[in-house]
Coordinates of C-alpha atoms and ligand atoms in Angstrom, one line a residue:
X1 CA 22.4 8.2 1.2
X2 CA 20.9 8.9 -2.6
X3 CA 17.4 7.0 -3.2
X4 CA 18.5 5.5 -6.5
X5 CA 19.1 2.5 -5.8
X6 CA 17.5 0.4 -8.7
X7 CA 20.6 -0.8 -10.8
X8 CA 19.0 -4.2 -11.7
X9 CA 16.1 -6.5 -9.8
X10 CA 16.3 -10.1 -9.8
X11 CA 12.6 -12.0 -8.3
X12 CA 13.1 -15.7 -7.8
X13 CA 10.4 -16.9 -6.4
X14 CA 7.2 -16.0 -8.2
X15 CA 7.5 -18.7 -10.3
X16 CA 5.9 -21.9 -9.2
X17 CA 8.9 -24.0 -10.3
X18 CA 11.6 -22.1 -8.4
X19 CA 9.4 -22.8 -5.4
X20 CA 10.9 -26.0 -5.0
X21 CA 14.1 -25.5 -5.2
X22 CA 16.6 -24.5 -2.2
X23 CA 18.3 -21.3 -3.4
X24 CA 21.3 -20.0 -1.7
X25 CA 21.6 -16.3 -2.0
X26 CA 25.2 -14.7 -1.2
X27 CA 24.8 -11.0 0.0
X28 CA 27.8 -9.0 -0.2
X29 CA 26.0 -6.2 1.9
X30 CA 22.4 -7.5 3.6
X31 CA 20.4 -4.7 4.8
X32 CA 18.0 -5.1 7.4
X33 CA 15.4 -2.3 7.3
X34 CA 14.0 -3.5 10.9
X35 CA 17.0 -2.7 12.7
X36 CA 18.6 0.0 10.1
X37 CA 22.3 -2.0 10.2
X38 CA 23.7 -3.9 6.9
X39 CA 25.5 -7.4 7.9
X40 CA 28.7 -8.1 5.4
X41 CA 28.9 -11.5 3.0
X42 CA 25.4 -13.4 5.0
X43 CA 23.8 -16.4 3.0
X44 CA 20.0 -16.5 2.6
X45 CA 18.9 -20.1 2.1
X46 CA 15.6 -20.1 0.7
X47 CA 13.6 -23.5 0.7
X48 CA 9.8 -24.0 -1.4
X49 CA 9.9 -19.9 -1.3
X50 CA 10.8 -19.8 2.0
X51 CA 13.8 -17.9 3.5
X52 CA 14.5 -20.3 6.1
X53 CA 17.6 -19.1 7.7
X54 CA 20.1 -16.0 7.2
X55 CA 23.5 -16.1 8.6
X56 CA 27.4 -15.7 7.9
X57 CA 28.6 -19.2 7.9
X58 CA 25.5 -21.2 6.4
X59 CA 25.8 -24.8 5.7
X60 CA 24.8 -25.0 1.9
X61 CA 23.0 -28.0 0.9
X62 CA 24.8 -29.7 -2.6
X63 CA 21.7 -29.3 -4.5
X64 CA 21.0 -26.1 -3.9
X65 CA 20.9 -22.8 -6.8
X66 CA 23.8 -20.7 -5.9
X67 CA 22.9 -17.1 -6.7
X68 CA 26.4 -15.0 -5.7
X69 CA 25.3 -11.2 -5.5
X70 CA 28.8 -11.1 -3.6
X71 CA 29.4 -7.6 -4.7
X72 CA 26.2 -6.1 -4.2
X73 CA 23.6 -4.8 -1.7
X74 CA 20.9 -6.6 -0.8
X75 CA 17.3 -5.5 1.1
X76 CA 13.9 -7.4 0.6
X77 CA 11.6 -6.5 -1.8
X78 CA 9.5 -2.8 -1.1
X79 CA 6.1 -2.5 -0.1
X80 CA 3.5 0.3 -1.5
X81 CA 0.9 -0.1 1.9
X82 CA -1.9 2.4 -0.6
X83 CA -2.3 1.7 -4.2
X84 CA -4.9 1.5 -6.4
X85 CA -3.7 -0.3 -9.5
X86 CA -7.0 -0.9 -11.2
X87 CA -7.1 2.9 -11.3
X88 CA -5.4 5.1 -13.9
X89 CA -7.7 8.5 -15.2
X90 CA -6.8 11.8 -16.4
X91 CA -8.2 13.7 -13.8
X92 CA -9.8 13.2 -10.3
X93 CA -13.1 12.3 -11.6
X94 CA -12.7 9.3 -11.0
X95 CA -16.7 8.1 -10.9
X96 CA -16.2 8.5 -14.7
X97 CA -14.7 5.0 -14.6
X98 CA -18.1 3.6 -13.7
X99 CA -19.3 4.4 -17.4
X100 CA -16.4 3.6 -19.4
X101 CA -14.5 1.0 -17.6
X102 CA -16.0 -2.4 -17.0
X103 CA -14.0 -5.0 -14.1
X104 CA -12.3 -7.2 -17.1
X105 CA -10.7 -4.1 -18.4
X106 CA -9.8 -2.8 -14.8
X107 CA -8.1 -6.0 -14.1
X108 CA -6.1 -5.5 -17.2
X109 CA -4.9 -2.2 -16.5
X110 CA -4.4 -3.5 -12.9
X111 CA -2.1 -6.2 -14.3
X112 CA 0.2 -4.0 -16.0
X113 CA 0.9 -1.3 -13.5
X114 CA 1.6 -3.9 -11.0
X115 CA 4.3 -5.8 -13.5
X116 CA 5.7 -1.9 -13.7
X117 CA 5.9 -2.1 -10.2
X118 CA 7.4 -5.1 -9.6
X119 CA 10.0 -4.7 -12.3
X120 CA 11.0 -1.4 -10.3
X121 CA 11.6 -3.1 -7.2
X122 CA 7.6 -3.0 -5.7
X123 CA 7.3 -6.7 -4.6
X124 CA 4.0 -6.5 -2.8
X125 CA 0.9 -3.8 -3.1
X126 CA -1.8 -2.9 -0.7
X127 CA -4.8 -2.3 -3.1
X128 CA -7.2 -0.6 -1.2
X129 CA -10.8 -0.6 -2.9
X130 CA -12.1 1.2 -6.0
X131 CA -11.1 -2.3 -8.5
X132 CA -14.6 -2.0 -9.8
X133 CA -15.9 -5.7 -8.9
X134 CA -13.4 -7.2 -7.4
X135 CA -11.2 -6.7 -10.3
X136 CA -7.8 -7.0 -8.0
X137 CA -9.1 -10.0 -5.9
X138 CA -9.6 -11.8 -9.7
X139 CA -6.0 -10.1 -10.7
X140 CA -4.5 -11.6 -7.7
X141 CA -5.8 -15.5 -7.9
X142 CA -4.3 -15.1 -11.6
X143 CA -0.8 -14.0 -10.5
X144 CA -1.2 -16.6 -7.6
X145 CA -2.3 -19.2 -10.2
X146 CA 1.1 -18.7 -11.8
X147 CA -0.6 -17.6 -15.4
X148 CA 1.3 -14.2 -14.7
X149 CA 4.1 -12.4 -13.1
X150 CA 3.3 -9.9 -10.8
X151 CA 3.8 -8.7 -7.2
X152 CA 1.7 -10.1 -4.0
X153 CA -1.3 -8.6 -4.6
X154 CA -3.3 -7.7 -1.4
X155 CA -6.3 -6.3 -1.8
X156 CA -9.5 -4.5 0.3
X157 CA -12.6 -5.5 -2.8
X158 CA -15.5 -3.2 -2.2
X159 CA -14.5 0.3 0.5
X160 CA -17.3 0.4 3.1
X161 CA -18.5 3.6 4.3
X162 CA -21.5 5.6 5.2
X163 CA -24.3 6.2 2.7
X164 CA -23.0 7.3 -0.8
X165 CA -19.5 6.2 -0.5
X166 CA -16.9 8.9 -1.6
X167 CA -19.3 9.9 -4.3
X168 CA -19.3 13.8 -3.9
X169 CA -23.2 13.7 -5.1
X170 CA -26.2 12.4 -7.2
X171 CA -29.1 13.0 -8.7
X172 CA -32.1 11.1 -7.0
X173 CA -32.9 9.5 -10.4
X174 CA -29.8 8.1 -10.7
X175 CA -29.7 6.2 -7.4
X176 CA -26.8 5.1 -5.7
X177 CA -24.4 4.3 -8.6
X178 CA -21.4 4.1 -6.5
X179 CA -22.3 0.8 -5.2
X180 CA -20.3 -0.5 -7.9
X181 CA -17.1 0.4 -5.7
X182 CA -18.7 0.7 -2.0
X183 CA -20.8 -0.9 0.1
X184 CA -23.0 0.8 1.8
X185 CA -23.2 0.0 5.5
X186 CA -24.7 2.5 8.9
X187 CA -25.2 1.6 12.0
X188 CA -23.0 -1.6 13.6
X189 CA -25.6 -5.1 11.4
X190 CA -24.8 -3.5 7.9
X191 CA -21.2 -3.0 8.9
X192 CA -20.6 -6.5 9.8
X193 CA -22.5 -7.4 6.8
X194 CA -20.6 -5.5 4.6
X195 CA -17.1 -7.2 6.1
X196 CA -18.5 -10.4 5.8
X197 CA -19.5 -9.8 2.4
X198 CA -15.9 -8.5 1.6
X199 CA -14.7 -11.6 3.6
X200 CA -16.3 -13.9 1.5
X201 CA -15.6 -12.6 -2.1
X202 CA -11.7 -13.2 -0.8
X203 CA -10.7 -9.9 0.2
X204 CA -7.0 -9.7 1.9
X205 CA -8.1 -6.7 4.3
X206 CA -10.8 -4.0 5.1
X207 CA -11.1 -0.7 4.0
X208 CA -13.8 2.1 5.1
X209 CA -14.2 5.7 4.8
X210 CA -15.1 7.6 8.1
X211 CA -15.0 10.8 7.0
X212 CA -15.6 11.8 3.5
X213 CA -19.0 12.8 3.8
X214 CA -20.5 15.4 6.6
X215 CA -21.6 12.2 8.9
X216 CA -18.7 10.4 10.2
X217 CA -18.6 6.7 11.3
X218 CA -18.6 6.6 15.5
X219 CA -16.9 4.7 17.6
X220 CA -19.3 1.7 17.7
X221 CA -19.4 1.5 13.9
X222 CA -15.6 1.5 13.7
X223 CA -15.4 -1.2 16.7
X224 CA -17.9 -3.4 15.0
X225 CA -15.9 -3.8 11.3
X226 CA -12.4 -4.1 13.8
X227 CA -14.4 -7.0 15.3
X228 CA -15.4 -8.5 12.5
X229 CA -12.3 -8.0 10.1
X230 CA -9.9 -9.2 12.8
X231 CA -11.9 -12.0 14.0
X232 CA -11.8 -13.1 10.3
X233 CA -7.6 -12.3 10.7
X234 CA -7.8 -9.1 8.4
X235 CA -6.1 -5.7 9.1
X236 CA -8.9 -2.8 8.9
X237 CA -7.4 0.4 7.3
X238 CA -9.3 3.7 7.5
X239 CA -9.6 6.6 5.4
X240 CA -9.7 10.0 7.5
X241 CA -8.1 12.8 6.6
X242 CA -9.3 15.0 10.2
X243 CA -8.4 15.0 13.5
X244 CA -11.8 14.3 15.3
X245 CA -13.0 11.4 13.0
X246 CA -9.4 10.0 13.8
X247 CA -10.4 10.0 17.1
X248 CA -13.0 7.1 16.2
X249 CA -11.1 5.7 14.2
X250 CA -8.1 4.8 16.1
X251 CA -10.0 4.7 19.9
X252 CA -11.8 1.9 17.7
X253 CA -8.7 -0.3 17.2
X254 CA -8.2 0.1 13.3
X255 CA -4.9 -0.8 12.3
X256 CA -3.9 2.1 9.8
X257 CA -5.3 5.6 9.5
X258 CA -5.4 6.4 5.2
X259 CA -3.7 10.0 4.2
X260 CA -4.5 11.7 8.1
X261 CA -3.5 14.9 6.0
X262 CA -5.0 17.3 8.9
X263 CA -4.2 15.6 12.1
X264 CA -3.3 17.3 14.9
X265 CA 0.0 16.6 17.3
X266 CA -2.7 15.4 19.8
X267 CA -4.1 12.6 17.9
X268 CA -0.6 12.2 16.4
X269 CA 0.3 11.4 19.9
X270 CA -3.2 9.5 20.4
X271 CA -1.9 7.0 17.2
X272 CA 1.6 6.3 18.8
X273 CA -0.1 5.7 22.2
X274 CA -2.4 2.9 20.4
X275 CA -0.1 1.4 17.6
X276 CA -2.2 3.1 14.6
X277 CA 0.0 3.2 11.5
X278 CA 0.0 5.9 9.7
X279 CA -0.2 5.6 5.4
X280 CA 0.1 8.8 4.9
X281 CA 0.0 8.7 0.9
X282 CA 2.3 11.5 0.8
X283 CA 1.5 13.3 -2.5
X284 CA 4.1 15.3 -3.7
X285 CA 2.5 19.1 -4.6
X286 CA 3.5 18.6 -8.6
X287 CA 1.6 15.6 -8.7
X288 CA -1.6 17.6 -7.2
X289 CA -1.2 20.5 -9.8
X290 CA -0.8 18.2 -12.5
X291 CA -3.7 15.8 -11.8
X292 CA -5.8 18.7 -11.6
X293 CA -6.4 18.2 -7.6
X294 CA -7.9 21.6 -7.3
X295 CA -6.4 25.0 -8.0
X296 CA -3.2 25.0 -8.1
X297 CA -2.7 27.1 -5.5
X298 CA -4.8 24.7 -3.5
X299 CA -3.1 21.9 -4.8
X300 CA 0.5 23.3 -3.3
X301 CA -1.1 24.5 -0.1
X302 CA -2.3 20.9 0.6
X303 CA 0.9 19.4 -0.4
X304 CA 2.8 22.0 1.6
X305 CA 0.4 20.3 4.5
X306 CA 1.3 17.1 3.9
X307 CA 5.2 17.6 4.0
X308 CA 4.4 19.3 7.2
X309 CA 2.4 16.6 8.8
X310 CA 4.8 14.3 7.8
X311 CA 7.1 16.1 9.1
X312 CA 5.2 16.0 12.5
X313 CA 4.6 12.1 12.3
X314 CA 7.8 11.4 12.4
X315 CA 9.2 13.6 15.7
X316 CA 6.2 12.5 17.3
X317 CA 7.5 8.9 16.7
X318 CA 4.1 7.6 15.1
X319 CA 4.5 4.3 13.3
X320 CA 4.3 4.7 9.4
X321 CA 4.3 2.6 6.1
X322 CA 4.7 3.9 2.7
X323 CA 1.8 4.6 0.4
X324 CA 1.3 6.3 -2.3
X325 CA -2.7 6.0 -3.3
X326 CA -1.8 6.9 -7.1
X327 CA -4.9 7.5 -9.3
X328 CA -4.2 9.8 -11.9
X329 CA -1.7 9.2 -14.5
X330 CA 0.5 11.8 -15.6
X331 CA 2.0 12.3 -19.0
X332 CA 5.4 10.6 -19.7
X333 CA 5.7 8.6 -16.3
X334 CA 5.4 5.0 -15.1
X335 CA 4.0 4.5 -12.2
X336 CA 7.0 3.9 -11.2
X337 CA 8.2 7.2 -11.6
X338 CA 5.5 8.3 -9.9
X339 CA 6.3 6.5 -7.0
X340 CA 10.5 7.9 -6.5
X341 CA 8.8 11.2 -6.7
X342 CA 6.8 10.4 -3.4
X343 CA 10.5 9.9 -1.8
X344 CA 11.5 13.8 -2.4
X345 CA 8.5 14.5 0.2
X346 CA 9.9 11.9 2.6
X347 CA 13.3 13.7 2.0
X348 CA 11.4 17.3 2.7
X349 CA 9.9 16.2 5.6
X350 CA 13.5 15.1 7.5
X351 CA 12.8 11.8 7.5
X352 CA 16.1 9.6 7.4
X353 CA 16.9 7.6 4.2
X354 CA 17.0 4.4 6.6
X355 CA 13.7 4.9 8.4
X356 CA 12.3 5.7 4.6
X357 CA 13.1 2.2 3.9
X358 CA 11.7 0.9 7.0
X359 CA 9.0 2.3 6.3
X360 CA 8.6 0.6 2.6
X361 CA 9.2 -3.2 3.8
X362 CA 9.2 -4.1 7.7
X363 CA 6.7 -1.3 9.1
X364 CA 4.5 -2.1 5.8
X365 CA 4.8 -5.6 6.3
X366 CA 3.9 -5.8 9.9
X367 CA 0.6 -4.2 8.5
X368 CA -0.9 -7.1 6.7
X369 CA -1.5 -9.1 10.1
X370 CA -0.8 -11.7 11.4
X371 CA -0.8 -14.3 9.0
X372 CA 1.4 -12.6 6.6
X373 CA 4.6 -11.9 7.4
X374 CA 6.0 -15.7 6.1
X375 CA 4.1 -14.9 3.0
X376 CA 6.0 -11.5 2.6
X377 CA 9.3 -13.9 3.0
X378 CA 7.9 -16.0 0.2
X379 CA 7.4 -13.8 -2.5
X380 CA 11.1 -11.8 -1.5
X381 CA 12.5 -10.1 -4.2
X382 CA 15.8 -9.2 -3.9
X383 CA 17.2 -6.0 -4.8
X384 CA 21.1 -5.2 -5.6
X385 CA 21.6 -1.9 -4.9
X386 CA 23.9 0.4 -6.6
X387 CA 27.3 0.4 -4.8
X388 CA 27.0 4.0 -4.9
X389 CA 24.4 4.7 -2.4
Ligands
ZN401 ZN1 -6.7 5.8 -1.9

């Protein structure tokens, strides 16, 4: 099965009006990802934006909008579970957006990669921290409002995480200048703080970092912010990118380990035992060269890793969902682009086209809690797939 599947994309629900209506979608081939089988000529009533039943012989009401995709193949609307669309440098020095880039002009860039990505098929985006001020919660009440077309928008605000954030070091003088992307939080009071303080500026979920500086978060920390964010019904996701801050991590009950690029089988194993999804933001290794990631040689290594991990994930059995975590632009690609290239890794790593897709909606779907998955129905775009695949 080829990946090209984008022919043409039809979205008929983001628009308040079409929210009332009862649509009646005819699916000549209906793929469920969940199960991996495709169902021939089903009907998908929709009602207010809501599929409300999916069948063969459907009674169709009279008024309802008959949209006949008869001859083509149908699948809802793909998930990326690790974006950052207020994000789009040159290079990896990413703190450089602190000077140049206020949150009104992040939101703006945030608005057109995520129309790119819904008119490529990307129906709902994971935006996990680094929008400057809450640039993507603002971006998502204005697609929500209706003033725009875009993709659901869910997104973590501020990323919480030891003392100095990701920042990879400052001058005393210049003080803690990351704060305009991270909160700060040690020890178990600022960490609930800090999720309440993400809570109430509307977050969608929580993000924190356990291990990008030399003093990891411990298993208390990590239990406090699951406490917090789930009694408040949000998914905690967790950048870690070793095997013995995983440990914390997932012993802690956070829903998603972020990139996990060095894990070992054993904590591999440890994340299937307990649920933990991995997001593995796969980077394919000519995106790593090209952003400048490091050498180039260190640039292929690590993405020779991450095909490899991958490749462990998946014969392990560990639960995944697509991300990509795209910051860098690269010359003479959408993000879009961008994001098919991620699918050659998937491909290198033996991972079937059908579990790929699985990946993309259910599994990524399944990570936005427990409050979400009628919403994900909501905003369904539908895709008609080339009869070619
Ligand atoms: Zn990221």
């Amino acid at each position: 099965m080829r990946t090209r599947f984008l022919l043409f994309v039809l979205f008929v629900f983001t628009a308040s009006s079409a929210r009332a209506q009862t649509i009646a979608v005819r699916a000549g081939n209906l793929f469920d990802p969940g199960k991996g089988t495709v169902a021939k000529d089903q009907t998908i009533l929709v009602k207010s934006g809501t599929i409300v039943e999916v069948g063969a012989n459907l009674d169709i009401p009279r008024d309802a909008e008959i949209m006949d995709l008869s001859k083509s193949w149908v699948m809802p609307g793909l998930m990326d579970a690790h974006t950052h669309i207020t994000e789009g440098q040159r290079n990896w020095e990413l703190e450089l957006s602190y000077l140049y880039e206020d949150s009104a002009y992040r939101a703006l860039r945030g608005l057109k990669t995520a129309q790119v990505l819904l008119n490529a098929g990307i129906t709902t985006v994971r935006d996990v921290g680094n929008d400057a001020n809450y640039a993507a919660v603002d971006l998502r009440k204005a697609i929500n409002q209706g003033w725009f077309t875009g993709p659901t928008i869910l997104t973590a605000g501020k990323i919480i995480g030891p003392f100095g954030g990701q920042s990879s070091g400052a001058s005393v003088e210049m003080g803690p200048y990351w704060r305009f992307e991270y909160i700060d939080a040690d020890g178990p009071d600022e960490i609930s703080k800090a999720v309440r303080q993400n809570v109430f500026y509307g977050v969608d979920l929580i993000k924190l970092v356990a291990d990008s500086s030399r003093s990891h978060y411990t298993l208390e920390e990590i239990r406090t912010a699951v406490e917090v964010a789930h009694s408040a019904g949000l998914a905690v996701a967790v950048h870690v990118v070793e095997s013995e801050p995983a440990k914390n991590v997932i012993l802690g009950g956070a829903d998603s380990i972020e990139h996990g690029f060095f894990l070992s089988d054993e904590v591999l194993h440890l994340m299937k035992e307990k649920g933990t999804v991995l997001v593995g933001t796969d980077f394919p290794s000519e995106h790593l060269v090209a952003g400048g990631q490091d050498t180039p040689e260190k640039a292929k290594a690590l993405g020779n890793t991450i095909v490899e991990r991958l490749r462990r994930a998946y014969r392990i059995g560990v639960k995944m969902a697509f991300g990509t975590d795209i910051v860098v632009d690269l010359p003479n690609k959408t993000r879009a682009d961008m994001t098919w290239d991620y699918l050659a890794v998937w491909r290198a790593a033996g991972v079937p086209a059908a579990e790929i897709l699985k990946c993309m909606t259910t599994n990524a779907a399944e990570l936005r809690g427990s409050t979400s998955s009628a919403e994900q129905l909501c905003r369904v775009l539908l895709l008609t797939l080339s009869p070619h695949l």
